[in-house]
């Protein structure tokens, strides 16, 4: 059941409901665009573990954004840290120059990771990370004189992002079938996941589509299913 909505939150959320702009220009990823734009599901505000729609409906965010807001939305300590840093030094080029805190973060990550993982390369997304890792693997063997070791092995149904390397080693055919041959020398092992256990969209209760909770089940029900390989 919804908790009472903070009037300040509601006011901001309702302000967001006035969206006079056309929805044509924004081409949404992994979304049936025409269908979405006929009946948009907009989120206007977030706090802790909830979203609010522009109409003020509260939704439990059971998947932490897109698995990336694990500490909760709009935490004052995090909001302040972001604002303070932007005011002090918002960006420093990393080519032959550097932001001092990049070194500090890298050192702290090394302390957290298992022994042997002692170098940090920063990227902007999971997709960029995957493509960079593939490049590093190939370059590593080349640097040690085994330049013929170029084959990459992925798994059926594996998701490794949206760039060419990631869709090539990834095992979701629907994500790569329109984009040509992709990387050469890639093979796929069988997946470990029984796709028959994943509910199809048809099997999803209609209530799931308007559920007050965004969860993994909601995600499966509202996301177009990739075709099995
Ligand atoms: C295993 C894996 N690789 C790559 C990605 C792509 O990350 P991003 O969406 O940040 O590009 C994801 C995202 O869920 C992922 O789970």
CSV table of C-alpha atoms and ligand atoms in Angstrom, one decimal:
chain,number,residue,atom,x,y,z
A,1,UNK,CA,0.0,0.0,0.0
A,2,UNK,CA,1.2,3.5,-0.8
A,3,UNK,CA,2.6,5.5,2.1
A,4,UNK,CA,1.3,9.1,2.4
A,5,UNK,CA,3.1,11.2,-0.2
A,6,UNK,CA,5.2,14.1,1.1
A,7,UNK,CA,3.4,17.2,-0.3
A,8,UNK,CA,6.7,18.7,-1.4
A,9,UNK,CA,7.5,15.5,-3.4
A,10,UNK,CA,4.0,15.5,-4.9
A,11,UNK,CA,4.4,19.2,-6.0
A,12,UNK,CA,7.6,18.5,-7.8
A,13,UNK,CA,6.2,15.3,-9.4
A,14,UNK,CA,3.1,17.1,-10.6
A,15,UNK,CA,5.1,19.9,-12.0
A,16,UNK,CA,6.8,17.2,-14.1
A,17,UNK,CA,3.4,16.1,-15.5
A,18,UNK,CA,3.3,19.2,-17.6
A,19,UNK,CA,5.4,17.8,-20.5
A,20,UNK,CA,4.5,20.1,-23.4
A,21,UNK,CA,7.3,18.7,-25.6
A,22,UNK,CA,6.7,16.3,-28.4
A,23,UNK,CA,7.9,12.8,-27.6
A,24,UNK,CA,9.2,12.2,-31.2
A,25,UNK,CA,12.9,13.2,-30.8
A,26,UNK,CA,13.9,10.9,-28.0
A,27,UNK,CA,14.6,7.5,-29.4
A,28,UNK,CA,14.3,5.2,-26.3
A,29,UNK,CA,16.6,2.2,-25.9
A,30,UNK,CA,15.2,-1.3,-25.5
A,31,UNK,CA,11.6,0.1,-25.7
A,32,UNK,CA,8.8,-0.3,-28.2
A,33,UNK,CA,8.8,3.5,-28.9
A,34,UNK,CA,5.4,3.8,-30.6
A,35,UNK,CA,3.7,1.8,-28.0
A,36,UNK,CA,5.4,3.7,-25.1
A,37,UNK,CA,4.6,7.1,-26.6
A,38,UNK,CA,0.9,6.2,-26.9
A,39,UNK,CA,0.7,5.5,-23.2
A,40,UNK,CA,3.9,6.9,-21.6
A,41,UNK,CA,5.0,5.6,-18.2
A,42,UNK,CA,6.9,8.6,-16.9
A,43,UNK,CA,8.8,8.9,-13.7
A,44,UNK,CA,9.1,12.4,-12.3
A,45,UNK,CA,10.7,12.2,-9.0
A,46,UNK,CA,12.6,9.7,-6.8
A,47,UNK,CA,13.5,9.5,-3.1
A,48,UNK,CA,15.1,6.6,-1.2
A,49,UNK,CA,13.5,3.5,-2.6
A,50,UNK,CA,10.5,5.0,-4.4
A,51,UNK,CA,9.7,6.8,-7.7
A,52,UNK,CA,6.7,9.0,-8.2
A,53,UNK,CA,4.9,9.4,-11.5
A,54,UNK,CA,4.0,12.9,-12.7
A,55,UNK,CA,0.4,12.2,-11.3
A,56,UNK,CA,1.9,11.5,-7.9
A,57,UNK,CA,1.6,7.7,-7.9
A,58,UNK,CA,4.3,6.1,-5.7
A,59,UNK,CA,6.2,3.2,-7.1
A,60,UNK,CA,8.6,1.0,-5.2
A,61,UNK,CA,11.9,0.9,-7.1
A,62,UNK,CA,12.7,-2.8,-6.7
A,63,UNK,CA,15.5,-2.8,-9.2
A,64,UNK,CA,17.4,0.3,-7.9
A,65,UNK,CA,17.2,2.3,-11.1
A,66,UNK,CA,18.7,0.0,-13.6
A,67,UNK,CA,20.7,-1.8,-10.8
A,68,UNK,CA,22.8,1.4,-10.4
A,69,UNK,CA,21.2,3.3,-7.5
A,70,UNK,CA,21.9,0.7,-4.9
A,71,UNK,CA,22.3,3.3,-2.0
A,72,UNK,CA,18.9,4.8,-2.7
A,73,UNK,CA,17.6,7.8,-4.6
A,74,UNK,CA,18.5,11.4,-3.6
A,75,UNK,CA,20.5,10.5,-0.5
A,76,UNK,CA,21.5,13.9,1.0
A,77,UNK,CA,25.1,12.8,1.6
A,78,UNK,CA,25.5,11.7,-2.1
A,79,UNK,CA,23.7,14.7,-3.5
A,80,UNK,CA,26.0,17.0,-1.5
A,81,UNK,CA,29.2,15.2,-2.5
A,82,UNK,CA,28.2,15.5,-6.2
A,83,UNK,CA,27.4,19.2,-5.8
A,84,UNK,CA,30.6,19.9,-3.9
A,85,UNK,CA,32.7,18.1,-6.4
A,86,UNK,CA,31.1,19.8,-9.4
A,87,UNK,CA,31.7,23.2,-7.8
A,88,UNK,CA,35.4,22.4,-7.0
A,89,UNK,CA,36.6,20.6,-10.1
A,90,UNK,CA,33.9,19.2,-12.4
A,91,UNK,CA,36.2,17.7,-15.0
A,92,UNK,CA,39.9,17.2,-15.7
A,93,UNK,CA,41.1,15.7,-18.9
A,94,UNK,CA,42.6,12.3,-18.3
A,95,UNK,CA,45.0,12.5,-21.3
A,96,UNK,CA,48.4,13.5,-19.9
A,97,UNK,CA,46.6,15.4,-17.1
A,98,UNK,CA,44.6,14.1,-14.2
A,99,UNK,CA,42.0,14.6,-11.6
A,100,UNK,CA,43.7,13.9,-8.2
A,101,UNK,CA,40.7,11.9,-7.0
A,102,UNK,CA,40.9,9.5,-9.9
A,103,UNK,CA,44.1,8.2,-8.3
A,104,UNK,CA,42.5,8.1,-4.9
A,105,UNK,CA,39.5,6.1,-6.2
A,106,UNK,CA,41.7,3.7,-8.1
A,107,UNK,CA,43.8,3.0,-4.9
A,108,UNK,CA,40.6,2.4,-2.9
A,109,UNK,CA,39.2,0.0,-5.5
A,110,UNK,CA,42.5,-2.0,-5.4
A,111,UNK,CA,42.2,-2.3,-1.6
A,112,UNK,CA,38.7,-3.8,-2.1
A,113,UNK,CA,39.5,-6.2,-5.0
A,114,UNK,CA,41.1,-9.6,-4.6
A,115,UNK,CA,44.9,-9.9,-4.7
A,116,UNK,CA,46.3,-9.6,-8.2
A,117,UNK,CA,43.6,-7.2,-9.4
A,118,UNK,CA,45.8,-4.1,-8.9
A,119,UNK,CA,45.2,-1.9,-11.9
A,120,UNK,CA,42.1,0.2,-12.6
A,121,UNK,CA,40.9,1.5,-16.0
A,122,UNK,CA,37.9,3.8,-15.8
A,123,UNK,CA,35.1,3.6,-18.4
A,124,UNK,CA,31.8,5.3,-18.8
A,125,UNK,CA,29.5,2.3,-19.1
A,126,UNK,CA,29.2,-1.5,-18.9
A,127,UNK,CA,29.3,-1.7,-22.7
A,128,UNK,CA,32.5,0.3,-22.9
A,129,UNK,CA,34.0,-1.8,-20.1
A,130,UNK,CA,33.2,-5.1,-22.0
A,131,UNK,CA,34.7,-3.8,-25.3
A,132,UNK,CA,37.8,-2.5,-23.4
A,133,UNK,CA,38.2,-5.9,-21.7
A,134,UNK,CA,38.0,-7.7,-25.0
A,135,UNK,CA,40.7,-5.4,-26.5
A,136,UNK,CA,42.9,-5.9,-23.4
A,137,UNK,CA,42.6,-9.7,-23.6
A,138,UNK,CA,43.7,-9.6,-27.3
A,139,UNK,CA,46.5,-7.0,-26.7
A,140,UNK,CA,47.7,-9.0,-23.7
A,141,UNK,CA,48.4,-12.1,-25.7
A,142,UNK,CA,49.9,-10.1,-28.5
A,143,UNK,CA,52.3,-8.3,-26.1
A,144,UNK,CA,53.5,-11.7,-24.8
A,145,UNK,CA,54.2,-12.9,-28.4
A,146,UNK,CA,51.0,-15.0,-28.9
A,147,UNK,CA,49.3,-12.7,-31.4
A,148,UNK,CA,47.3,-15.6,-32.8
A,149,UNK,CA,45.3,-16.0,-29.7
A,150,UNK,CA,42.3,-13.8,-30.8
A,151,UNK,CA,39.3,-16.1,-30.3
A,152,UNK,CA,36.7,-14.9,-27.9
A,153,UNK,CA,34.1,-17.2,-26.2
A,154,UNK,CA,30.8,-16.0,-24.9
A,155,UNK,CA,27.7,-17.8,-23.7
A,156,UNK,CA,24.3,-18.2,-25.4
A,157,UNK,CA,21.9,-15.7,-23.9
A,158,UNK,CA,24.7,-13.8,-22.2
A,159,UNK,CA,24.3,-10.0,-22.2
A,160,UNK,CA,27.4,-7.9,-22.5
A,161,UNK,CA,26.1,-4.5,-23.5
A,162,UNK,CA,25.4,-2.8,-26.8
A,163,UNK,CA,28.7,-2.1,-28.5
A,164,UNK,CA,30.1,-4.3,-31.3
A,165,UNK,CA,32.3,-6.4,-29.0
A,166,UNK,CA,29.6,-6.9,-26.5
A,167,UNK,CA,26.8,-7.8,-29.0
A,168,UNK,CA,29.3,-10.2,-30.7
A,169,UNK,CA,30.3,-12.1,-27.5
A,170,UNK,CA,26.8,-11.7,-26.1
A,171,UNK,CA,24.4,-14.5,-26.9
A,172,UNK,CA,21.2,-12.5,-27.5
A,173,UNK,CA,20.6,-12.8,-31.2
A,174,UNK,CA,18.0,-10.1,-31.3
A,175,UNK,CA,20.5,-7.6,-30.2
A,176,UNK,CA,22.9,-8.3,-33.1
A,177,UNK,CA,20.9,-9.6,-36.0
A,178,UNK,CA,20.6,-6.2,-37.7
A,179,UNK,CA,24.2,-5.1,-37.4
A,180,UNK,CA,26.2,-7.3,-39.9
A,181,UNK,CA,28.9,-9.8,-39.0
A,182,UNK,CA,30.2,-8.3,-35.8
A,183,UNK,CA,33.5,-9.5,-34.4
A,184,UNK,CA,35.1,-12.5,-36.1
A,185,UNK,CA,36.5,-15.5,-34.2
A,186,UNK,CA,33.7,-15.5,-31.6
A,187,UNK,CA,32.1,-18.7,-30.4
A,188,UNK,CA,29.4,-19.4,-27.8
A,189,UNK,CA,29.1,-22.0,-25.2
A,190,UNK,CA,25.7,-23.2,-24.0
A,191,UNK,CA,23.9,-21.0,-21.5
A,192,UNK,CA,23.4,-22.1,-18.0
A,193,UNK,CA,19.9,-20.6,-17.7
A,194,UNK,CA,16.8,-22.6,-18.4
A,195,UNK,CA,14.8,-20.2,-20.6
A,196,UNK,CA,11.7,-22.3,-20.2
A,197,UNK,CA,11.6,-21.1,-16.6
A,198,UNK,CA,11.4,-17.4,-17.6
A,199,UNK,CA,7.8,-16.2,-17.9
A,200,UNK,CA,6.8,-15.1,-21.4
A,201,UNK,CA,5.1,-11.8,-21.8
A,202,UNK,CA,1.9,-13.7,-22.6
A,203,UNK,CA,2.2,-15.5,-19.3
A,204,UNK,CA,2.5,-12.2,-17.3
A,205,UNK,CA,-0.6,-11.1,-15.5
A,206,UNK,CA,-1.9,-7.9,-16.9
A,207,UNK,CA,-1.6,-6.4,-13.5
A,208,UNK,CA,2.2,-6.7,-13.8
A,209,UNK,CA,2.3,-4.0,-16.4
A,210,UNK,CA,0.8,-1.5,-14.0
A,211,UNK,CA,2.3,-2.9,-10.9
A,212,UNK,CA,3.2,-0.4,-8.1
A,213,UNK,CA,6.5,-2.2,-7.9
A,214,UNK,CA,9.3,-2.2,-10.4
A,215,UNK,CA,10.9,-5.6,-9.8
A,216,UNK,CA,12.7,-8.3,-11.8
A,217,UNK,CA,9.4,-9.9,-12.6
A,218,UNK,CA,8.0,-6.5,-13.8
A,219,UNK,CA,11.1,-6.1,-15.9
A,220,UNK,CA,10.7,-9.5,-17.6
A,221,UNK,CA,7.0,-8.8,-18.2
A,222,UNK,CA,7.5,-5.3,-19.7
A,223,UNK,CA,10.7,-5.9,-21.7
A,224,UNK,CA,10.6,-7.5,-25.2
A,225,UNK,CA,12.0,-11.0,-24.8
A,226,UNK,CA,15.1,-11.8,-26.8
A,227,UNK,CA,14.6,-14.8,-29.1
A,228,UNK,CA,16.4,-18.0,-28.1
A,229,UNK,CA,19.5,-18.7,-30.1
B,1,LIG,C1,27.2,-8.3,-17.9
B,1,LIG,C2,26.9,-6.9,-18.4
B,1,LIG,N1,27.7,-6.4,-19.4
B,1,LIG,C3,27.5,-5.2,-19.9
B,1,LIG,C4,26.4,-4.5,-19.5
B,1,LIG,C5,26.1,-3.1,-20.2
B,1,LIG,O1,26.2,-2.1,-19.4
B,1,LIG,P1,25.8,-0.6,-19.8
B,1,LIG,O2,24.3,-0.7,-19.9
B,1,LIG,O3,26.3,0.3,-18.7
B,1,LIG,O4,26.4,-0.3,-21.1
B,1,LIG,C6,25.5,-4.9,-18.6
B,1,LIG,C7,24.4,-4.2,-18.2
B,1,LIG,O5,23.4,-4.6,-17.5
B,1,LIG,C8,25.8,-6.2,-18.0
B,1,LIG,O6,25.0,-6.7,-17.1
